[in-house]
XYZ file of C-alpha atoms in Angstrom:
751
model
C 0.000 0.000 0.000
C 1.326 3.520 -0.849
C 1.735 6.169 1.803
C -1.275 8.047 0.381
C -3.310 4.849 0.465
C -2.298 4.234 4.057
C -3.355 7.748 4.970
C -6.737 7.248 3.285
C -7.249 3.994 5.177
C -6.538 5.738 8.454
C -9.168 8.364 7.628
C -11.819 5.709 6.969
C -11.161 4.058 10.336
C -11.716 7.219 12.360
C -15.046 8.297 13.873
C -16.594 11.323 12.206
C -16.708 13.234 15.494
C -12.898 13.187 15.755
C -12.352 15.082 12.481
C -13.417 18.428 13.908
C -11.025 18.293 16.848
C -8.041 20.605 17.242
C -4.479 19.343 16.763
C -2.526 18.722 19.964
C 0.443 16.788 18.489
C 2.006 15.889 15.131
C 4.143 12.769 14.774
C 6.256 11.730 11.767
C 6.990 8.108 10.934
C 9.424 6.614 10.707
C 11.278 8.936 13.110
C 14.532 8.415 11.205
C 15.495 7.185 7.755
C 18.726 6.629 5.842
C 18.964 7.504 2.120
C 21.616 7.437 -0.533
C 22.239 10.528 -2.571
C 19.484 10.782 -5.206
C 17.286 8.198 -3.472
C 13.689 8.935 -2.438
C 11.621 7.727 0.523
C 8.210 8.676 1.932
C 7.428 9.970 5.417
C 3.975 9.856 7.006
C 2.707 12.654 9.286
C -0.153 11.974 11.702
C -2.066 14.575 13.726
C -3.498 13.709 17.164
C -6.025 15.476 19.387
C -5.442 16.079 23.111
C -6.599 12.589 24.124
C -4.576 10.766 21.478
C -7.160 10.241 18.749
C -5.952 10.538 15.162
C -7.273 13.497 13.119
C -6.960 12.401 9.466
C -8.165 15.527 7.623
C -5.503 17.954 8.832
C -3.397 19.584 6.099
C 0.321 19.230 6.816
C 3.140 21.511 5.602
C 6.539 19.879 5.063
C 9.967 21.511 5.325
C 13.664 20.583 5.657
C 16.144 22.464 7.783
C 18.934 21.759 5.320
C 17.801 21.474 1.719
C 21.402 21.043 0.603
C 21.316 17.587 2.258
C 17.654 16.526 1.922
C 14.543 18.017 0.284
C 10.919 17.169 0.977
C 7.827 17.818 -1.149
C 4.238 18.504 -0.070
C 3.468 14.770 0.029
C 6.234 13.981 2.531
C 8.548 12.455 -0.087
C 12.192 13.020 0.877
C 15.033 13.168 -1.664
C 18.681 12.722 -0.649
C 20.842 15.564 -2.004
C 24.239 15.254 -0.282
C 25.855 13.355 2.580
C 24.879 14.578 6.018
C 21.940 14.776 8.444
C 18.849 16.935 7.977
C 15.677 17.314 10.027
C 12.454 17.094 8.034
C 9.515 18.698 9.778
C 5.746 18.355 9.325
C 3.665 21.267 10.632
C -0.080 21.510 11.304
C -0.880 24.969 12.632
C 1.443 25.559 15.579
C 2.119 21.855 16.135
C 5.158 20.128 14.605
C 6.608 16.696 14.203
C 9.975 15.768 12.690
C 12.168 12.936 11.437
C 15.957 12.670 11.190
C 17.179 12.020 7.636
C 20.703 10.688 7.136
C 22.012 10.836 3.545
C 25.006 8.696 2.534
C 27.016 8.084 -0.659
C 29.078 10.198 -2.998
C 27.812 13.607 -3.809
C 25.949 13.690 -7.061
C 25.740 16.565 -9.506
C 23.917 19.138 -7.435
C 20.514 19.946 -8.844
C 19.507 23.464 -9.642
C 18.691 25.284 -6.414
C 14.984 25.786 -5.848
C 13.527 29.250 -5.650
C 14.441 31.135 -2.539
C 10.838 31.050 -1.391
C 11.029 27.271 -1.058
C 13.767 27.381 1.559
C 12.608 26.880 5.120
C 14.026 29.606 7.338
C 15.367 28.823 10.757
C 12.644 28.920 13.381
C 14.770 29.525 16.440
C 12.120 31.833 17.942
C 9.118 29.695 17.053
C 7.148 28.341 19.992
C 8.496 30.818 22.512
C 5.749 32.654 24.444
C 5.345 36.342 23.827
C 7.065 38.496 26.399
C 8.868 41.772 26.849
C 12.049 43.072 28.326
C 15.534 41.579 28.567
C 16.010 37.951 29.577
C 17.612 37.221 32.944
C 17.402 33.432 32.722
C 16.846 30.638 30.236
C 14.796 27.474 30.757
C 14.140 24.425 28.578
C 10.855 22.582 28.201
C 10.629 19.739 28.798
C 13.225 19.878 31.569
C 14.148 16.195 31.025
C 13.859 14.357 27.715
C 13.036 10.641 27.713
C 13.364 8.745 24.430
C 13.639 5.276 23.051
C 16.403 4.669 20.486
C 15.581 6.330 17.119
C 12.787 8.505 18.583
C 12.856 12.263 18.232
C 11.213 15.216 19.942
C 11.510 18.954 20.107
C 12.765 21.020 23.059
C 11.701 24.661 23.390
C 13.608 27.463 25.119
C 11.904 29.913 27.454
C 13.403 33.345 28.094
C 12.493 34.666 31.555
C 12.747 37.978 33.348
C 14.017 38.305 36.920
C 10.485 37.934 38.338
C 9.908 34.740 36.340
C 7.581 36.314 33.767
C 8.250 35.798 30.017
C 10.960 37.951 28.522
C 11.272 38.842 24.871
C 12.043 35.693 22.800
C 15.703 35.074 22.149
C 17.575 33.130 19.470
C 19.583 30.258 20.897
C 22.400 28.022 19.711
C 21.922 24.300 20.348
C 24.651 21.829 21.254
C 24.601 18.141 22.149
C 27.185 17.331 24.802
C 26.879 13.619 23.976
C 26.441 13.487 20.231
C 26.842 9.699 20.329
C 23.651 9.440 22.474
C 21.495 12.192 20.948
C 21.821 14.915 18.337
C 20.079 18.286 18.262
C 19.607 20.736 15.386
C 19.352 24.493 15.606
C 15.562 24.350 15.938
C 15.741 22.195 19.089
C 14.890 18.879 17.366
C 16.462 16.055 19.386
C 17.109 12.620 17.845
C 17.897 9.596 20.060
C 20.854 7.747 18.497
C 21.921 5.155 21.115
C 21.084 4.078 24.696
C 22.718 6.240 27.334
C 22.389 9.597 29.001
C 23.355 12.789 27.266
C 22.767 16.485 27.619
C 21.599 19.156 25.233
C 22.508 22.764 25.797
C 20.942 26.009 24.592
C 23.018 29.201 24.603
C 21.529 32.679 24.161
C 23.247 36.017 23.557
C 24.670 37.502 26.704
C 25.943 34.168 27.998
C 22.589 32.730 29.141
C 22.586 28.924 29.016
C 20.219 26.100 29.884
C 20.601 22.345 29.724
C 18.275 19.356 29.698
C 19.254 15.730 30.327
C 18.416 13.302 27.529
C 17.782 9.760 28.719
C 17.729 7.166 25.949
C 16.644 3.725 27.177
C 15.724 0.437 25.616
C 12.834 -0.273 28.042
C 9.513 -2.086 28.220
C 6.348 -0.460 26.995
C 2.730 -1.453 27.701
C -0.713 -0.952 26.222
C -2.217 1.823 28.329
C -5.786 0.516 27.993
C -4.908 -2.652 29.932
C -5.290 -6.292 28.940
C -8.945 -6.363 27.834
C -11.026 -4.104 25.643
C -14.822 -4.375 25.422
C -16.465 -2.932 22.333
C -19.856 -2.758 20.728
C -20.272 -3.636 17.026
C -19.045 -0.756 14.829
C -17.369 0.949 17.789
C -14.060 2.673 17.081
C -11.419 3.147 19.746
C -7.757 4.155 19.842
C -5.102 2.155 21.669
C -2.013 3.803 23.081
C 1.394 2.355 23.893
C 3.147 3.983 26.844
C 6.532 3.707 28.507
C 5.766 3.323 32.217
C 9.324 3.913 33.373
C 9.481 7.198 31.437
C 6.664 9.013 33.243
C 4.044 7.013 31.357
C 4.639 8.900 28.126
C 3.012 7.717 24.907
C 5.129 6.067 22.211
C 4.791 7.394 18.687
C 2.243 4.931 17.220
C 3.800 5.070 13.768
C 6.974 3.331 14.934
C 4.802 0.346 15.899
C 2.969 -2.336 13.971
C -0.487 -3.642 14.962
C -2.230 -6.819 13.889
C -5.489 -8.643 14.705
C -5.943 -12.383 15.135
C -9.483 -12.227 13.703
C -10.462 -9.518 11.266
C -14.061 -10.702 11.481
C -14.127 -9.556 15.120
C -11.884 -6.474 15.114
C -9.560 -4.614 12.767
C -6.661 -2.456 13.886
C -4.792 0.190 11.899
C -1.082 0.971 11.987
C -1.925 3.891 14.316
C -3.662 1.610 16.867
C -7.203 2.520 15.807
C -9.496 -0.434 16.534
C -12.770 -1.022 14.696
C -15.203 -3.582 16.109
C -16.567 -5.707 13.237
C -18.713 -8.480 14.741
C -19.397 -10.469 17.934
C -16.552 -12.558 19.276
C -13.057 -12.292 20.689
C -9.743 -11.415 19.052
C -6.180 -10.720 20.125
C -4.558 -7.486 19.004
C -0.763 -7.537 18.894
C 1.580 -4.570 18.765
C 5.249 -4.968 17.786
C 8.129 -2.570 17.564
C 11.286 -1.451 19.274
C 12.201 -5.126 19.779
C 9.042 -5.785 21.840
C 5.631 -7.407 21.414
C 2.525 -6.819 23.529
C -1.083 -7.903 23.160
C -4.584 -6.972 24.316
C -7.739 -9.027 24.160
C -10.745 -7.505 22.392
C -14.274 -8.707 23.079
C -17.077 -7.534 20.804
C -20.540 -8.244 22.179
C -23.643 -9.141 20.211
C -25.716 -6.489 18.546
C -28.025 -4.874 21.127
C -31.485 -4.171 19.776
C -33.363 -2.984 22.873
C -33.214 -2.306 26.590
C -35.265 -3.888 29.355
C -35.614 -1.522 32.333
C -36.998 -1.348 35.842
C -38.951 0.508 37.078
C -41.214 0.673 34.069
C -41.537 3.958 32.292
C -44.218 6.243 33.682
C -45.013 9.926 33.690
C -43.061 10.474 36.909
C -40.886 8.457 39.258
C -41.217 9.946 42.733
C -38.187 9.717 45.002
C -38.289 10.869 48.641
C -35.796 13.513 49.634
C -32.623 11.684 50.828
C -34.387 8.427 49.932
C -33.118 5.943 47.354
C -34.732 3.944 44.585
C -33.108 1.190 42.520
C -32.978 1.340 38.720
C -31.991 -1.554 36.477
C -31.373 -1.895 32.753
C -30.479 -4.947 30.652
C -29.263 -5.023 27.062
C -31.109 -7.497 24.816
C -30.700 -8.765 21.277
C -33.605 -8.799 18.826
C -34.549 -12.310 20.047
C -34.438 -11.149 23.720
C -31.091 -12.768 24.492
C -29.370 -10.929 27.316
C -26.069 -9.225 26.530
C -24.654 -8.614 30.015
C -21.275 -7.474 28.713
C -22.795 -4.622 26.688
C -21.769 -1.280 28.231
C -24.549 0.966 29.509
C -24.096 4.642 30.311
C -26.183 6.418 32.938
C -26.660 10.140 33.321
C -28.639 12.464 35.599
C -29.476 15.828 34.055
C -29.271 17.762 37.332
C -27.003 16.170 39.945
C -28.098 18.813 42.438
C -31.575 17.256 42.485
C -30.564 13.580 42.386
C -27.395 11.486 42.060
C -26.978 8.009 40.588
C -24.482 5.287 41.513
C -23.839 3.080 38.483
C -22.302 0.318 40.609
C -25.365 -0.155 42.793
C -28.041 1.212 40.490
C -29.266 3.467 43.309
C -30.638 6.947 42.679
C -30.659 9.270 45.704
C -32.870 12.345 46.078
C -30.748 15.368 47.022
C -33.121 18.344 46.847
C -36.751 19.062 46.068
C -37.218 19.362 42.300
C -37.346 17.527 39.001
C -34.635 16.024 36.815
C -34.185 13.178 34.329
C -32.299 9.891 34.549
C -31.178 8.397 31.228
C -29.573 5.068 30.382
C -27.996 4.684 26.947
C -27.190 1.436 25.214
C -24.304 0.763 22.808
C -26.372 1.343 19.662
C -27.046 4.817 18.332
C -30.380 6.176 19.526
C -30.874 3.335 22.019
C -31.824 5.037 25.305
C -34.491 5.138 27.985
C -35.263 8.145 30.194
C -37.223 8.490 33.427
C -38.634 11.779 34.702
C -37.522 12.012 38.322
C -39.551 14.025 40.815
C -37.756 14.394 44.146
C -40.326 15.071 46.822
C -40.190 15.438 50.565
C -40.469 12.169 52.413
C -42.965 14.124 54.474
C -43.747 17.630 55.608
C -44.391 18.629 59.198
C -46.136 21.788 60.261
C -44.239 23.599 62.972
C -47.484 24.310 64.845
C -49.800 21.306 64.569
C -52.329 22.959 66.913
C -53.093 26.641 67.437
C -55.768 28.732 69.047
C -56.533 32.208 67.746
C -59.238 34.802 68.254
C -61.629 36.601 65.977
C -59.809 38.856 63.487
C -56.486 37.385 64.530
C -53.977 35.968 62.043
C -51.265 33.338 62.357
C -48.898 32.187 59.595
C -48.219 28.464 59.617
C -44.793 27.183 58.572
C -43.643 23.767 57.459
C -40.435 21.740 57.655
C -39.223 19.116 55.200
C -38.505 15.708 56.709
C -36.414 12.895 55.273
C -37.490 9.252 55.279
C -36.179 8.955 58.860
C -38.270 11.977 59.977
C -35.158 14.125 60.402
C -35.719 17.834 59.760
C -34.151 19.070 56.505
C -35.087 22.734 56.488
C -38.004 25.081 55.804
C -40.672 23.739 53.463
C -41.676 25.778 50.424
C -44.181 25.603 47.576
C -46.858 24.209 49.859
C -50.499 24.281 48.815
C -52.855 25.311 51.642
C -56.540 24.549 52.157
C -59.040 24.894 55.023
C -61.908 22.449 55.517
C -63.920 25.129 57.328
C -63.239 28.576 55.848
C -66.280 29.987 57.723
C -64.185 29.528 60.861
C -60.591 29.842 59.637
C -59.701 30.477 55.980
C -56.060 30.167 54.931
C -54.051 32.159 52.401
C -51.521 30.978 49.829
C -48.669 31.720 52.237
C -50.207 29.673 55.088
C -51.676 32.643 56.954
C -54.763 31.569 58.905
C -57.448 34.097 59.898
C -60.038 33.735 62.648
C -63.461 34.723 61.269
C -65.850 32.598 63.354
C -65.844 30.488 66.514
C -65.147 26.792 66.006
C -62.594 24.389 64.602
C -60.928 24.001 61.190
C -58.366 21.617 59.736
C -55.680 23.418 57.753
C -53.908 21.057 55.337
C -50.563 21.767 53.673
C -49.788 19.690 50.585
C -46.200 19.384 49.377
C -45.142 18.829 45.768
C -45.657 15.132 45.199
C -48.744 14.904 47.372
C -47.396 14.575 50.928
C -49.643 16.373 53.436
C -49.632 17.651 56.995
C -52.563 19.064 58.952
C -52.909 21.634 61.716
C -55.914 21.960 64.027
C -57.006 25.561 64.333
C -59.425 26.641 67.056
C -61.044 30.046 67.032
C -62.201 30.958 70.533
C -62.995 34.058 72.555
C -60.232 35.934 74.306
C -61.618 35.514 77.838
C -63.022 32.308 79.322
C -64.970 32.345 82.592
C -67.071 29.984 84.653
C -70.652 31.287 84.784
C -73.676 30.009 86.698
C -76.232 31.379 84.239
C -77.359 27.825 83.419
C -77.846 26.965 87.056
C -74.404 25.430 87.579
C -71.016 26.807 86.727
C -70.053 26.077 83.115
C -67.374 27.545 80.836
C -68.111 30.414 78.461
C -65.953 32.590 76.215
C -66.261 36.245 75.326
C -64.370 39.187 73.834
C -63.232 42.286 75.675
C -64.947 44.337 72.982
C -68.348 42.688 73.652
C -68.466 41.369 77.200
C -72.219 40.759 77.115
C -71.945 38.137 74.351
C -71.073 34.790 75.973
C -70.502 31.584 73.966
C -70.772 28.321 75.871
C -67.764 26.004 75.559
C -68.655 23.020 77.726
C -71.253 20.786 76.158
C -74.942 21.311 76.846
C -75.160 17.698 78.040
C -72.804 18.511 80.916
C -75.051 19.216 83.902
C -72.331 19.324 86.580
C -70.026 22.168 87.512
C -66.899 23.177 85.585
C -64.441 25.837 86.643
C -60.742 26.786 86.824
C -60.123 26.967 83.043
C -56.598 27.544 81.743
C -55.279 27.645 78.170
C -52.392 25.638 76.813
C -49.483 27.782 75.550
C -50.603 27.321 71.926
C -54.196 28.255 72.777
C -55.634 25.057 71.326
C -56.579 23.280 74.575
C -58.272 24.194 77.820
C -57.660 22.366 81.082
C -60.381 22.727 83.707
C -61.876 21.202 86.851
C -65.153 19.269 86.657
C -67.232 17.228 89.074
C -68.944 15.227 86.342
C -67.540 12.000 87.847
C -68.522 12.803 91.426
C -65.561 14.746 92.740
C -63.273 17.523 91.406
C -60.912 16.129 88.772
C -58.734 17.642 86.056
C -59.974 17.415 82.448
C -58.617 18.704 79.145
C -60.673 19.607 76.076
C -60.060 21.230 72.728
C -60.576 24.990 72.750
C -63.927 24.565 70.979
C -65.237 22.427 73.861
C -64.937 19.074 72.105
C -62.679 16.101 72.776
C -62.947 16.112 76.567
C -60.398 13.814 78.247
C -60.106 13.023 81.951
C -56.541 13.457 83.244
C -56.708 12.746 87.003
C -58.699 10.157 88.957
C -58.640 10.195 92.743
C -61.303 10.260 95.470
C -59.766 13.471 96.813
C -60.276 16.749 95.018
C -57.904 18.131 92.385
C -57.837 21.758 91.255
C -56.132 24.809 89.797
C -54.462 23.189 86.714
C -51.714 25.001 84.801
C -49.993 23.862 81.618
C -46.256 23.330 81.324
C -44.395 25.542 78.846
C -44.398 22.811 76.171
C -48.072 22.052 76.693
C -47.403 18.346 77.289
C -48.066 18.208 81.046
C -49.978 19.896 83.849
C -49.264 21.034 87.381
C -52.166 21.204 89.847
C -52.946 21.048 93.517
C -54.600 18.064 95.172
C -55.548 17.006 98.678
C -55.003 13.332 97.900
C -52.134 13.156 100.453
C -53.566 12.981 103.988
C -56.177 15.563 103.036
C -53.595 18.334 102.657
C -53.230 20.130 99.365
C -49.865 19.635 97.645
C -48.475 20.456 94.184
C -48.416 17.635 91.633
C -47.485 17.184 87.975
C -48.912 14.774 85.405
C -48.611 14.190 81.665
C -51.612 14.884 79.454
C -52.086 11.153 78.943
C -52.354 10.668 82.716
C -48.910 9.107 83.141
C -45.927 10.200 85.280
C -48.006 11.485 88.210
C -45.414 13.138 90.496
C -45.757 14.879 93.856
C -43.634 18.047 93.893
C -44.281 19.400 97.436
C -44.680 17.359 100.602
C -44.823 19.626 103.635
C -47.475 21.988 105.034
C -50.233 23.084 102.609
C -49.360 24.194 99.056
C -51.724 25.303 96.279
C -52.378 27.416 93.152
C -49.338 26.586 90.942
C -48.375 28.545 87.833
C -45.526 27.842 85.361
C -43.062 30.388 83.952
C -42.980 30.935 80.157
C -39.597 29.192 79.887
C -40.929 26.200 81.849
C -38.103 26.288 84.395
C -39.920 27.722 87.441
C -43.156 26.983 89.267
C -44.669 29.644 91.536
C -47.240 28.572 94.118
C -48.851 29.495 97.419
C -47.539 27.894 100.617
C -48.690 28.049 104.232
C -45.378 26.758 105.602
C -45.014 29.726 107.997
C -48.683 29.926 109.010
C -49.162 32.658 106.444
C -50.067 32.836 102.763
C -46.815 33.428 100.873
C -45.604 32.977 97.291
C -42.898 30.322 96.900
C -40.798 29.250 93.911
C -39.325 25.904 92.914
C -37.735 24.250 89.925
C -40.002 22.396 87.525
C -38.987 19.053 89.108
C -39.761 20.298 92.633
C -36.164 21.008 93.590
C -34.849 24.232 95.132
C -38.051 25.268 96.921
C -37.629 28.826 98.155
C -39.691 31.681 99.568
C -40.468 34.626 97.264
C -42.602 36.900 99.498
C -41.698 37.455 103.152
C -44.190 39.943 104.620
C -45.882 38.564 107.753
C -48.185 41.599 107.913
C -49.916 40.667 104.628
C -51.025 37.652 102.686
C -49.971 36.904 99.082
C -51.722 34.335 96.920
C -53.079 33.518 93.428
C -49.773 33.886 91.455
C -49.798 34.193 87.640
C -46.760 34.380 85.342
C -46.913 36.927 82.506
C -45.423 36.498 79.065
C -42.301 38.458 79.936
C -41.518 36.195 82.911
C -42.641 38.622 85.599
C -45.018 37.408 88.291
C -48.388 38.936 89.240
C -50.071 37.987 92.494
C -52.750 39.150 94.899
C -51.833 40.990 98.125
C -54.189 41.386 101.093
C -53.347 43.749 103.915
C -54.865 46.062 106.495
C -55.145 49.772 105.751
C -56.586 51.596 108.716
C -59.875 50.000 109.663
C -60.337 47.993 106.486
C -58.857 45.042 104.664
C -57.841 45.730 101.048
C -56.845 43.510 98.166
C -54.539 44.583 95.344
C -52.840 42.923 92.358
C -49.132 43.646 92.078
C -46.334 42.631 89.736
C -42.704 41.764 90.568
C -39.552 40.209 89.159
C -39.330 36.603 90.440
C -35.548 36.593 90.100
C -35.048 39.409 92.605
C -38.412 40.158 94.205
C -37.777 43.823 93.488
C -39.629 46.392 91.382
C -43.044 45.593 92.855
C -45.620 47.478 90.797
C -49.332 47.854 91.546
C -51.629 46.750 88.691
C -54.919 47.621 90.430
C -56.207 49.942 93.078
C -57.625 48.942 96.456
C -61.290 49.801 95.935
C -62.594 46.324 95.049
C -62.867 43.208 97.181
C -60.761 41.043 94.902
C -61.003 37.303 95.547
C -58.969 36.129 92.560
C -57.781 37.411 89.225
C -56.325 36.557 85.817
C -54.011 38.630 83.654
C -53.463 38.618 79.907
C -50.150 37.250 78.669
C -49.124 40.720 77.527
C -50.021 42.140 80.934
C -52.288 44.841 79.498
C -55.651 43.585 80.791
C -56.721 42.092 84.132
C -59.851 40.097 84.901
C -60.838 40.512 88.564
C -63.097 38.188 90.528
C -64.927 40.538 92.931
C -67.366 39.831 95.736
C -70.162 42.263 94.887
C -71.374 41.983 98.490
C -68.139 42.085 100.512
C -70.054 42.270 103.773
C -71.665 38.912 102.944
C -68.808 36.467 103.137
C -71.031 33.488 103.909
C -72.907 33.772 100.622
C -70.745 35.930 98.359
C -71.981 37.153 94.982
C -69.003 36.941 92.609
C -68.716 38.996 89.463
C -65.861 39.427 86.982
C -64.535 42.883 86.125
C -62.310 43.559 83.120
C -59.772 46.292 83.719
C -57.227 47.698 81.262
C -54.031 48.230 83.224
C -53.339 51.589 81.571
C -56.680 53.184 82.455
C -57.398 51.447 85.739
C -61.181 51.588 85.096
C -62.751 48.150 85.785
C -65.773 47.209 83.652
C -68.125 44.494 84.969
C -69.113 41.624 82.732
C -72.947 41.820 82.447
C -74.898 39.233 84.475
C -78.572 38.408 84.804
C -80.467 37.606 87.972
C -78.435 35.583 90.414
C -75.747 34.710 87.843
C -72.217 34.613 89.229
C -68.874 34.471 87.403
C -65.582 33.069 88.673
C -62.150 31.750 87.582
C -61.459 33.853 84.455
C -58.534 33.124 82.137
C -57.078 34.705 79.000
C -56.231 33.048 75.700
C -52.467 33.318 74.991
């Protein structure tokens, strides 16, 4: 085959996609030839891209550095002119390759010199980076040259300034200090002549010099792709031969010879380009430089289709941080499995989901949509799944809330993974209320109280996961009123005190009193005698879902919720008939006695849940005491023997309000005051001393007080209790309207 024919064959073997790639290297084969004067021989130039694939369509320009010894035409044909050595170079753009040409024999009649334009000028400055200023140092690249015998390469000088930046290019003179090991021409082309170690030297004007060792070794090479190559029919791949002991550099493929044991399975070109022909196995052998290596090639059967799991559908939903397994199998037209056929997987957006090809597991990384694609070995053979990563679940941060008329509360959600671990704020939730006449909800999760009652607010996440919050709309003030004959619980608003709405069910004919709201406003704990004696009950803020909490023959009373709303403290006389402070969970478990001496009653819990204030008669007087939530560190708060303090209530800011009774002249007065429980200082009066106050409640903000007043203070045997509402700023108490003999007691405020 002629050199042109060989070049054409190489072009046919290459994939079309490679022809548009840029040239990274040009190699000339053979790297050295010997001619007699007047004799001709062909050289072959091959262009490679940056990953070693051959680019067959590149136009190459040929030149000789010494046309008086050897000339070369545009086809790479070299003609010996006179005895000596010349370097023939092939250039493609800025990339060059060269071969050493040695011409022997007597000098023949010199031919007519070609036109001056045909002569190749010296390119001593070619390849040097642009720079400016005088050179202070000279460097060679590469710094060390590794070659096999008869190989050649080019070394480039670099002129540098004092700060290491490029200087203006300089012309250099090249010298080989071991011309028996390697030669170098004036363009920096190095030719390996014999095994050994030599040195090439570049000298620039001004005395600047640089050297580079040249190591020429007869050493083992290896096929970089390993010992086995798996291909699909009609696949094209390029094999590379590398010298491991010389920094893994690639050997010029054109100094090697390739062959295939079975051309019906795979063909291989002289440049190591392999073309898969048909199913089967073949051995590819490469020879050269006194060595022979081989690599096994396996070509699988023609794949016609893919069998996949899960089946294709409109969407495959994957929980956030969850995993789902995907499988694909290559099949022939008759459904024979081809397990060796390579499959390629790809996720469009790895920020949404990632895929592990070894395990077949896809993992959801963030809420969103992406696509998973598996491609078979045949063109156009692929399957794609639409992946929708959804939250494993969504949890509303407030599953229960109580609000008032014209009040608003924005609900928020949190994404959870498949282990119920919080992942961050939820977004893009769809909100709906099942009772918009009570509590409609906006697109941002804002709930509004428009009517008394209960509503379920449902948040739906992308993908369909839901979470629901119970919303109760209830009046701001709850009192126990006897208007039905026995005390029952009613709610009202400060703006319309005459309008009472009954909370306890109409079927309840016993007494209910001592209401108190949970911190979220969704539950009310109270005392009822419906089972024969005073016990603690809890109901939803709309009066439904009543649950008994305590059960003891002795009376229980004055419940108060813990800060987290999961337990209650109360007083009970179940221990030897003396009232003590107890705690219990809302499910009735973990009943614990917190005080054990004297008589203790009326507990209240601080907003942070760390402190319980209560009334104690330890010193034969009514005083306010404090203790930790577990009953430890019991300590006196008020210490005035001349007056009595009782009915403590914590406010939202952590201060403590309580009732003081003392003598002023010839009368006994009651007054609500406020103090700092940490110090007992800064006692501030919240009411005057004109009313006979028996008990009170204060709003969480501390701006309004509800006072239980004996309307007939002279009649202590049969008092007539009424509730007055008093804004703290104005100090003007307003009575809640009553009818007939109706009495009102134990008020409380919604948080």
